Coordinates of C-alpha atoms and ligand atoms in Angstrom, one line a residue:
X21 CA 0.0 0.0 0.0
X22 CA 1.3 3.5 -0.7
X23 CA 0.0 6.0 1.8
X24 CA 0.7 9.5 2.8
X25 CA 3.1 9.8 5.7
X26 CA 1.6 11.2 8.9
X27 CA 3.4 14.6 8.7
X28 CA 0.8 16.9 10.2
X29 CA 0.5 16.4 13.9
X30 CA -1.0 18.1 16.9
X31 CA 0.4 17.2 20.2
X32 CA -1.9 17.1 23.2
X33 CA 0.2 16.0 26.1
X34 CA 1.3 12.5 25.2
X35 CA -1.4 12.2 22.5
X36 CA -0.2 12.7 18.9
X37 CA -3.2 13.4 16.7
X38 CA -2.2 12.9 13.1
X39 CA -3.8 14.8 10.2
X40 CA -5.6 12.7 7.6
X41 CA -3.4 10.6 5.4
X42 CA -4.5 9.7 1.9
X43 CA -4.2 6.2 0.3
X44 CA -2.4 6.5 -3.0
X45 CA -2.1 2.8 -4.1
X46 CA -3.8 -0.2 -2.7
X47 CA -0.9 -2.4 -3.8
X48 CA 2.4 -0.7 -4.1
X49 CA 4.5 -3.7 -5.2
X50 CA 6.1 -6.8 -3.7
X51 CA 8.2 -7.2 -0.6
X52 CA 11.3 -6.2 -2.5
X53 CA 9.8 -3.0 -3.8
X54 CA 11.3 0.0 -2.0
X55 CA 10.9 3.7 -2.4
X56 CA 13.8 5.2 -4.4
X57 CA 15.0 8.3 -2.5
X58 CA 14.2 11.4 -4.5
X59 CA 12.1 9.6 -7.1
X60 CA 8.8 10.6 -5.5
X61 CA 7.6 12.9 -2.7
X62 CA 9.0 12.0 0.7
X63 CA 5.6 12.5 2.1
X64 CA 4.3 9.3 0.5
X65 CA 5.4 6.0 1.8
X66 CA 5.4 2.4 0.5
X67 CA 4.3 -0.1 3.0
X68 CA 5.5 -3.6 2.0
X69 CA 2.8 -6.3 1.7
X70 CA 4.9 -8.5 4.0
X71 CA 4.6 -5.8 6.7
X72 CA 0.8 -5.5 6.2
X73 CA 0.6 -9.3 6.2
X74 CA 2.4 -9.6 9.5
X75 CA 0.0 -7.2 11.2
X76 CA -3.0 -8.9 9.8
X77 CA -1.9 -12.2 11.5
X78 CA -2.1 -10.3 14.8
X79 CA -5.4 -8.7 14.3
X80 CA -9.0 -9.5 15.2
X81 CA -11.9 -7.8 13.4
X82 CA -15.0 -7.4 15.5
X83 CA -18.2 -7.1 13.5
X84 CA -21.1 -5.8 15.6
X85 CA -24.5 -6.9 14.1
X86 CA -28.0 -6.1 15.0
X87 CA -30.6 -7.5 12.6
X88 CA -28.7 -6.8 9.4
X89 CA -29.3 -8.6 6.1
X90 CA -27.4 -11.9 5.9
X91 CA -26.4 -11.4 2.3
X92 CA -24.7 -8.1 3.3
X93 CA -23.0 -9.7 6.3
X94 CA -21.7 -12.5 4.0
X95 CA -20.1 -9.8 1.8
X96 CA -18.4 -8.3 4.9
X97 CA -17.1 -11.7 6.0
X98 CA -15.7 -12.3 2.5
X99 CA -13.8 -9.1 2.7
X100 CA -12.0 -9.7 6.0
X101 CA -8.5 -10.8 5.2
X102 CA -8.0 -14.5 5.9
X103 CA -5.4 -14.1 8.6
X104 CA -7.5 -11.8 10.7
X105 CA -9.6 -13.5 13.4
X106 CA -13.3 -12.8 12.8
X107 CA -15.3 -12.0 16.0
X108 CA -19.0 -11.4 15.5
X109 CA -20.9 -9.8 18.3
X110 CA -24.7 -9.9 17.7
X111 CA -27.6 -8.2 19.4
X112 CA -30.1 -9.5 16.9
X113 CA -33.6 -10.7 17.9
X114 CA -34.1 -14.4 18.8
X115 CA -37.9 -14.2 18.5
X116 CA -40.2 -14.6 16.7
X117 CA -37.5 -15.7 14.3
X118 CA -34.1 -16.6 15.7
X119 CA -32.0 -14.2 13.7
X120 CA -29.0 -14.9 15.8
X121 CA -29.1 -18.6 14.9
X122 CA -29.3 -17.6 11.2
X123 CA -26.1 -15.5 11.8
X124 CA -24.3 -18.4 13.4
X125 CA -25.2 -20.6 10.5
X126 CA -24.0 -18.0 8.0
X127 CA -20.7 -17.5 9.8
X128 CA -20.2 -21.3 10.2
X129 CA -20.9 -22.0 6.6
X130 CA -18.5 -19.2 5.5
X131 CA -15.8 -20.5 7.7
X132 CA -16.2 -24.1 6.5
X133 CA -15.9 -23.0 2.9
X134 CA -12.8 -20.9 3.4
X135 CA -11.2 -23.0 6.1
X136 CA -10.9 -20.4 8.8
X137 CA -11.9 -20.0 12.4
X138 CA -14.2 -17.4 14.0
X139 CA -15.9 -16.6 17.3
X140 CA -19.5 -15.5 17.4
X141 CA -21.5 -14.6 20.5
X142 CA -24.8 -12.9 21.5
X143 CA -24.2 -9.8 23.4
X144 CA -27.2 -10.4 25.6
X145 CA -26.4 -14.0 26.4
X146 CA -26.8 -14.9 30.0
X147 CA -23.3 -16.4 30.2
X148 CA -21.3 -13.5 28.8
X149 CA -23.4 -11.2 31.0
X150 CA -22.5 -13.2 34.1
X151 CA -18.9 -13.3 33.0
X152 CA -18.7 -9.5 33.0
X153 CA -20.6 -9.1 36.2
X154 CA -18.5 -11.6 38.1
X155 CA -15.2 -10.5 36.6
X156 CA -15.8 -7.0 37.9
X157 CA -17.8 -4.9 35.4
X158 CA -21.3 -4.9 36.8
X159 CA -21.9 -1.5 35.3
X160 CA -22.4 -3.2 31.9
X161 CA -25.5 -5.0 33.1
X162 CA -29.0 -3.7 32.9
X163 CA -32.0 -4.3 35.2
X164 CA -32.8 -7.6 33.3
X165 CA -29.4 -8.9 34.4
X166 CA -28.0 -8.9 30.9
X167 CA -25.5 -6.7 29.1
X168 CA -27.1 -3.5 27.9
X169 CA -28.0 -3.1 24.3
X170 CA -25.9 -0.8 22.3
X171 CA -23.1 -0.7 19.7
X172 CA -20.4 0.4 22.2
X173 CA -21.4 -2.5 24.5
X174 CA -21.0 -4.9 21.6
X175 CA -17.6 -3.5 20.8
X176 CA -16.5 -3.9 24.4
X177 CA -17.6 -7.6 24.3
X178 CA -15.7 -8.1 21.0
X179 CA -12.6 -6.4 22.4
X180 CA -12.6 -8.8 25.4
X181 CA -12.8 -11.8 23.1
X182 CA -10.0 -10.4 20.8
X183 CA -7.8 -10.0 23.9
X184 CA -8.6 -13.6 25.1
X185 CA -7.6 -14.8 21.6
X186 CA -4.2 -13.1 22.1
X187 CA -4.6 -10.7 19.2
X188 CA -2.4 -7.6 19.4
X189 CA -4.7 -5.4 17.4
X190 CA -8.5 -5.1 17.3
X191 CA -10.4 -3.5 14.5
X192 CA -14.1 -2.8 14.1
X193 CA -16.2 -3.1 10.9
X194 CA -20.0 -2.6 10.7
X195 CA -22.0 -5.5 9.4
X196 CA -24.2 -3.4 7.1
X197 CA -21.5 -2.3 4.6
X198 CA -22.7 -2.9 1.0
X199 CA -19.3 -2.7 -0.5
X200 CA -17.0 -5.6 0.4
X201 CA -14.1 -4.0 -1.4
X202 CA -14.4 -1.0 0.9
X203 CA -14.2 -3.3 3.9
X204 CA -11.1 -5.0 2.6
X205 CA -9.5 -1.5 2.0
X206 CA -10.3 -0.5 5.6
X207 CA -8.5 -3.5 7.0
X208 CA -5.5 -2.9 4.7
X209 CA -5.4 0.6 6.0
X210 CA -5.5 -0.5 9.6
X211 CA -2.6 -2.8 9.0
X212 CA -0.6 -0.2 7.1
X213 CA -1.0 2.3 9.9
X214 CA 0.0 -0.1 12.7
X215 CA 3.0 -1.0 10.6
X216 CA 4.1 2.7 10.7
X217 CA 3.2 3.2 14.3
X218 CA 6.1 3.9 16.7
X219 CA 4.2 3.5 19.9
X220 CA 2.6 0.3 21.2
X221 CA -0.5 2.5 22.0
X222 CA -2.0 3.4 18.7
X223 CA -5.3 3.9 17.0
X224 CA -6.4 4.1 13.3
X225 CA -9.6 5.8 12.3
X226 CA -11.0 5.6 8.8
X227 CA -12.2 8.7 7.0
X228 CA -14.3 7.7 4.0
X229 CA -13.4 9.2 0.7
X230 CA -17.1 9.8 0.0
X231 CA -20.6 8.7 1.1
X232 CA -22.8 8.5 -2.0
X233 CA -26.4 9.4 -2.0
X234 CA -29.0 9.6 -4.8
X235 CA -30.2 13.1 -5.3
X236 CA -32.6 13.9 -8.2
X237 CA -31.9 10.6 -9.8
X238 CA -28.1 11.2 -9.7
X239 CA -25.3 9.9 -7.6
X240 CA -23.8 12.6 -5.4
X241 CA -20.6 11.9 -3.6
X242 CA -20.8 13.6 -0.2
X243 CA -17.6 14.1 1.7
X244 CA -18.9 13.6 5.2
X245 CA -21.7 11.7 6.9
X246 CA -24.5 13.6 8.6
X247 CA -23.4 12.6 12.2
X248 CA -19.7 13.2 11.7
X249 CA -20.0 16.8 10.6
X250 CA -21.3 17.9 14.0
X251 CA -19.1 15.6 16.1
X252 CA -15.9 16.7 14.3
X253 CA -16.9 20.3 14.7
X254 CA -17.2 20.0 18.5
X255 CA -14.2 17.8 19.1
X256 CA -12.1 20.4 17.1
X257 CA -13.7 23.2 19.2
X258 CA -12.5 21.4 22.4
X259 CA -9.0 21.0 21.0
X260 CA -8.9 24.7 19.8
X261 CA -10.0 25.9 23.2
X262 CA -6.9 24.3 24.8
X263 CA -4.4 25.2 22.1
X264 CA -5.7 28.6 21.3
X265 CA -5.6 27.8 17.5
X266 CA -8.6 27.0 15.4
X267 CA -8.3 23.5 13.9
X268 CA -10.1 21.2 11.5
X269 CA -7.7 18.3 12.3
X270 CA -10.2 15.8 13.5
X271 CA -12.3 14.3 10.6
X272 CA -13.1 11.0 12.2
X273 CA -15.0 11.8 15.4
X274 CA -17.7 9.2 14.6
X275 CA -15.6 6.8 12.7
X276 CA -17.3 3.4 13.0
X277 CA -14.5 1.8 11.1
X278 CA -11.5 2.0 13.4
X279 CA -8.9 -0.1 15.1
X280 CA -6.8 -0.1 18.2
X281 CA -3.7 -1.8 19.5
X282 CA -5.1 -4.2 22.2
X283 CA -2.7 -2.6 24.7
X284 CA -4.5 0.7 24.2
X285 CA -8.0 -0.8 24.0
X286 CA -7.4 -2.3 27.5
X287 CA -6.8 1.1 29.0
X288 CA -9.7 3.0 27.4
X289 CA -13.1 3.5 29.1
X290 CA -15.6 2.5 26.4
X291 CA -18.9 4.5 26.1
X292 CA -22.2 2.9 25.4
X293 CA -24.2 3.0 22.2
X294 CA -23.0 5.2 19.4
X295 CA -20.9 7.4 21.7
X296 CA -18.2 4.8 21.7
X297 CA -16.2 6.3 18.8
X298 CA -16.2 10.0 19.8
X299 CA -15.6 9.0 23.4
X300 CA -12.4 7.1 22.5
X301 CA -10.9 10.4 21.4
X302 CA -12.2 12.3 24.4
X303 CA -11.1 9.6 26.8
X304 CA -7.6 9.7 25.3
X305 CA -7.4 13.4 25.9
X306 CA -8.7 13.0 29.5
X307 CA -6.1 10.3 30.4
X308 CA -3.0 11.3 28.4
X309 CA -3.7 14.8 27.1
X310 CA -1.7 16.4 29.9
X311 CA -4.8 18.2 31.3
X312 CA -5.4 15.7 34.1
X313 CA -2.9 13.3 35.8
X314 CA -2.1 10.3 33.6
X315 CA -3.2 6.9 35.0
X316 CA -0.4 5.1 33.1
X317 CA 3.2 6.3 33.1
X318 CA 4.2 3.8 30.4
X319 CA 1.6 5.3 28.0
X320 CA 2.7 8.8 28.8
X321 CA 6.3 7.8 28.1
X322 CA 5.6 6.1 24.8
X323 CA 2.8 8.4 23.7
X324 CA -0.4 7.5 21.9
X325 CA -0.6 7.8 18.1
X326 CA -4.0 8.5 16.5
X327 CA -3.9 8.0 12.8
X328 CA -6.7 9.1 10.4
X329 CA -6.7 7.5 7.0
X330 CA -8.8 8.6 4.0
X331 CA -9.6 5.5 2.0
X332 CA -10.5 5.5 -1.7
X333 CA -13.7 3.4 -1.8
X334 CA -17.1 5.1 -1.3
X335 CA -18.9 4.1 1.9
X336 CA -22.3 2.7 1.3
X337 CA -24.4 1.3 4.1
X338 CA -28.0 1.0 5.3
X339 CA -29.3 4.6 5.5
X340 CA -30.3 5.8 9.0
X341 CA -33.4 7.9 9.6
X342 CA -33.0 11.6 10.6
X343 CA -34.0 10.8 14.1
X344 CA -31.4 8.0 14.4
X345 CA -28.7 10.4 13.1
X346 CA -29.7 13.2 15.6
X347 CA -29.7 10.6 18.4
X348 CA -26.2 9.6 17.4
X349 CA -25.1 13.3 17.4
X350 CA -26.6 13.9 20.8
X351 CA -24.8 10.8 22.3
X352 CA -21.5 12.2 21.0
X353 CA -22.3 15.7 22.4
X354 CA -23.3 14.1 25.7
X355 CA -19.9 12.5 26.3
X356 CA -18.1 15.7 25.3
X357 CA -20.3 17.9 27.5
X358 CA -20.0 15.6 30.5
X359 CA -16.2 15.2 30.2
X360 CA -14.3 16.8 33.0
X361 CA -12.0 18.4 30.4
X362 CA -14.8 20.1 28.5
X363 CA -14.1 23.9 28.8
X364 CA -17.1 26.1 29.8
X365 CA -17.1 27.9 26.5
X366 CA -17.6 24.6 24.6
X367 CA -20.3 23.6 27.0
X368 CA -22.1 26.8 26.2
X369 CA -21.8 26.0 22.5
X370 CA -23.3 22.5 23.0
X371 CA -26.2 24.1 24.9
X372 CA -26.7 26.5 21.9
X373 CA -26.7 23.5 19.6
X374 CA -29.4 21.8 21.7
X375 CA -31.6 24.9 21.5
X376 CA -31.3 25.1 17.7
X377 CA -32.4 21.4 17.5
X378 CA -35.2 22.0 20.0
X379 CA -33.8 19.4 22.4
X380 CA -34.3 19.9 26.2
X381 CA -31.4 17.8 27.3
X382 CA -28.7 15.4 26.4
X383 CA -29.1 11.7 26.6
X384 CA -27.4 9.9 29.5
X385 CA -24.5 7.8 28.1
X386 CA -22.9 5.1 30.2
X387 CA -19.1 5.2 30.4
X388 CA -17.7 1.8 31.5
X389 CA -14.5 1.0 33.5
X390 CA -11.4 0.1 31.6
X391 CA -11.2 -3.5 30.4
X392 CA -7.9 -4.1 32.1
X393 CA -9.8 -3.7 35.4
X394 CA -11.6 -7.1 35.0
X395 CA -10.3 -10.4 36.3
X396 CA -9.6 -12.3 33.2
X397 CA -9.4 -15.7 34.8
X398 CA -12.9 -15.3 36.3
X399 CA -14.1 -13.9 33.0
X400 CA -13.0 -16.8 30.9
X401 CA -14.0 -19.4 33.5
X402 CA -17.6 -18.0 33.8
X403 CA -17.9 -17.6 30.0
X404 CA -16.8 -21.2 29.5
X405 CA -19.1 -22.7 32.1
X406 CA -22.2 -20.5 31.5
X407 CA -22.3 -19.3 27.9
X408 CA -24.7 -20.9 25.6
X409 CA -24.4 -18.5 22.8
X410 CA -20.6 -18.5 22.4
X411 CA -19.6 -20.5 19.3
X412 CA -16.0 -21.1 18.5
X413 CA -15.5 -22.2 14.9
X414 CA -12.4 -24.2 14.7
X415 CA -10.0 -23.8 11.8
X416 CA -7.8 -26.5 10.3
X417 CA -4.2 -25.8 11.0
X418 CA -2.5 -26.6 7.6
X419 CA 0.8 -27.8 8.9
X420 CA -0.5 -30.2 11.6
X421 CA -3.9 -31.1 10.2
X422 CA -5.5 -30.5 13.6
X423 CA -8.4 -28.3 14.6
X424 CA -7.5 -25.2 16.5
X425 CA -10.0 -23.1 18.5
X426 CA -9.6 -19.4 18.2
X427 CA -9.5 -19.1 22.0
X428 CA -8.1 -22.4 23.3
X429 CA -8.6 -21.5 26.9
X430 CA -12.3 -21.1 26.5
X431 CA -14.6 -24.1 26.2
X432 CA -17.6 -24.1 23.9
X433 CA -21.0 -23.1 25.1
X434 CA -23.2 -26.3 25.6
X435 CA -24.6 -26.3 22.1
X436 CA -26.5 -29.6 22.7
X437 CA -29.0 -27.8 24.9
X438 CA -32.5 -27.5 23.3
X439 CA -32.9 -24.3 21.4
X440 CA -36.1 -23.5 23.3
X441 CA -34.2 -23.6 26.6
X442 CA -31.7 -21.1 25.2
X443 CA -34.5 -18.9 24.0
X444 CA -36.0 -18.7 27.4
X445 CA -32.8 -17.9 29.2
X446 CA -31.3 -15.7 26.6
X447 CA -34.3 -13.8 25.5
X448 CA -33.5 -10.1 25.6
X449 CA -35.7 -8.0 27.9
X450 CA -38.2 -5.8 26.1
Ligands
GDD255 N1 -23.7 -6.0 18.7 C1 -24.4 -4.9 18.5 N2 -25.2 -4.4 19.5 N3 -24.3 -4.4 17.3 C2 -25.1 -3.3 17.0 C3 -26.0 -2.7 18.0 C4 -26.0 -3.4 19.3 O1 -26.8 -3.0 20.2 N4 -26.6 -1.6 17.4 C5 -26.1 -1.5 16.2 N5 -25.3 -2.5 15.9 C6 -24.5 -2.8 14.7 C7 -25.3 -2.7 13.4 O2 -25.9 -3.8 13.0 C8 -24.2 -2.2 12.4 O3 -23.5 -3.4 11.9 C9 -23.2 -1.4 13.3 O4 -23.5 -1.8 14.6 C10 -23.5 0.1 13.1 O5 -24.8 0.4 13.5 P1 -25.8 1.3 12.6 O6 -27.1 1.4 13.4 O7 -25.8 0.8 11.3 O8 -25.0 2.6 12.7 P2 -25.0 3.8 11.6 O9 -24.8 3.2 10.3 O10 -26.1 4.7 11.8 O11 -23.7 4.5 12.1 C11 -22.4 4.0 11.8 O12 -21.6 5.0 11.3 C12 -21.3 6.1 12.3 C13 -20.5 7.1 11.6 O13 -21.2 7.8 10.6 C14 -21.9 3.4 13.2 O14 -20.7 2.7 12.9 C15 -21.6 4.5 14.2 O15 -21.0 4.0 15.4 C16 -20.7 5.6 13.5 O16 -20.5 6.6 14.5
MG256 MG1 -25.0 1.6 9.4

């Protein structure tokens, strides 16, 4: 891959926020290909396929899914590079039709055909809920005793499984992406950025090249999604308030497609719902931005790199209703407004934005403790013993012709139990 070097950077304490980097070539030649000094601009860098390949072997891709079309999910699965571990976290209905079982069947069939492993789990399974509660994260559990619904909660579950599988990087890709080629490009970009990263604590956020819509019978290639426009504006306002310089640096405030080094993911406080992505940036600034005391001296020493990569493919997914988009914007504004580092001036601007939209107040968004605060032994034990929705799809290891579970230390859920029994226990509360 040939990609622009991250040459524009704003430092915020130990956090290095890199300006957006463009992708120039998806494939910039074989392992032996090198950039000839002086032959092209120094600001554009060739990342060898071998380097990208090494990172992909260490990466898990979490796919959150809630009632998406199976054909679309199949396209997404096909686009995840073979060496990445697929982790599907579902919050789909189990009644009247068991959509989760249909997703399990789809993932299993796919994995059998392409000889690879995967992990799939229902976010509101009783077992995984008990595992989080007993391992020390009861905040994740709602009044029905199960993990709360929400995309952020799904990503948190997926990150825990990626960590148990021993993957060094964890990426997130939505299940409703209509363009498998775009998904493939995102994962390549994740890997290329991690290859360039100098700190073990790094994050990559995708900025789409365009988001096409049909207007008056014609395709129109929008630059930004509806939710992102506002979230970016406010995160940039917060940054400007501290630096004293206006900035448009952040273009990925809502970036659903993003990836983290697992080391960094363990230290972040995830937000619930659709606030998860903006909150990652805010939480980094809270912890390592030099405004408050840092909770981790090793992170402060090494620094945190946040990369933003502009990919080439258009981003096309299921269109959200206006109310859904506003809800997403308000969740982002809520975590920003309630952050202890939000300056009074920015709070006032959020209040003005609420007035314009006619909203009385911001939604409450849960912020969960860091994942490294849970007891992993208890977590994997309870998950093994209690989970009925966890499926580990084994892959055939070519050299040994043996079957290998993605997470050897976890057993399987008891899949022999009657489906009706699972339905009763695992039925999400309404
Ligand atoms: N596990 C799980 N649990 N998955 C969920 C849940 C949930 O409660 N809610 C939604 N999902 C899945 C969806 O099925 C989809 O695959 C993905 O999470 C994103 O949800 P959408 O509802 O499709 O979000 P969106 O398309 O409006 O917004 C996307 O883009 C935004 C940036 O414009 C999301 O990725 C946002 O998080 C992102 O900020
Ligand atoms: Mg979507």
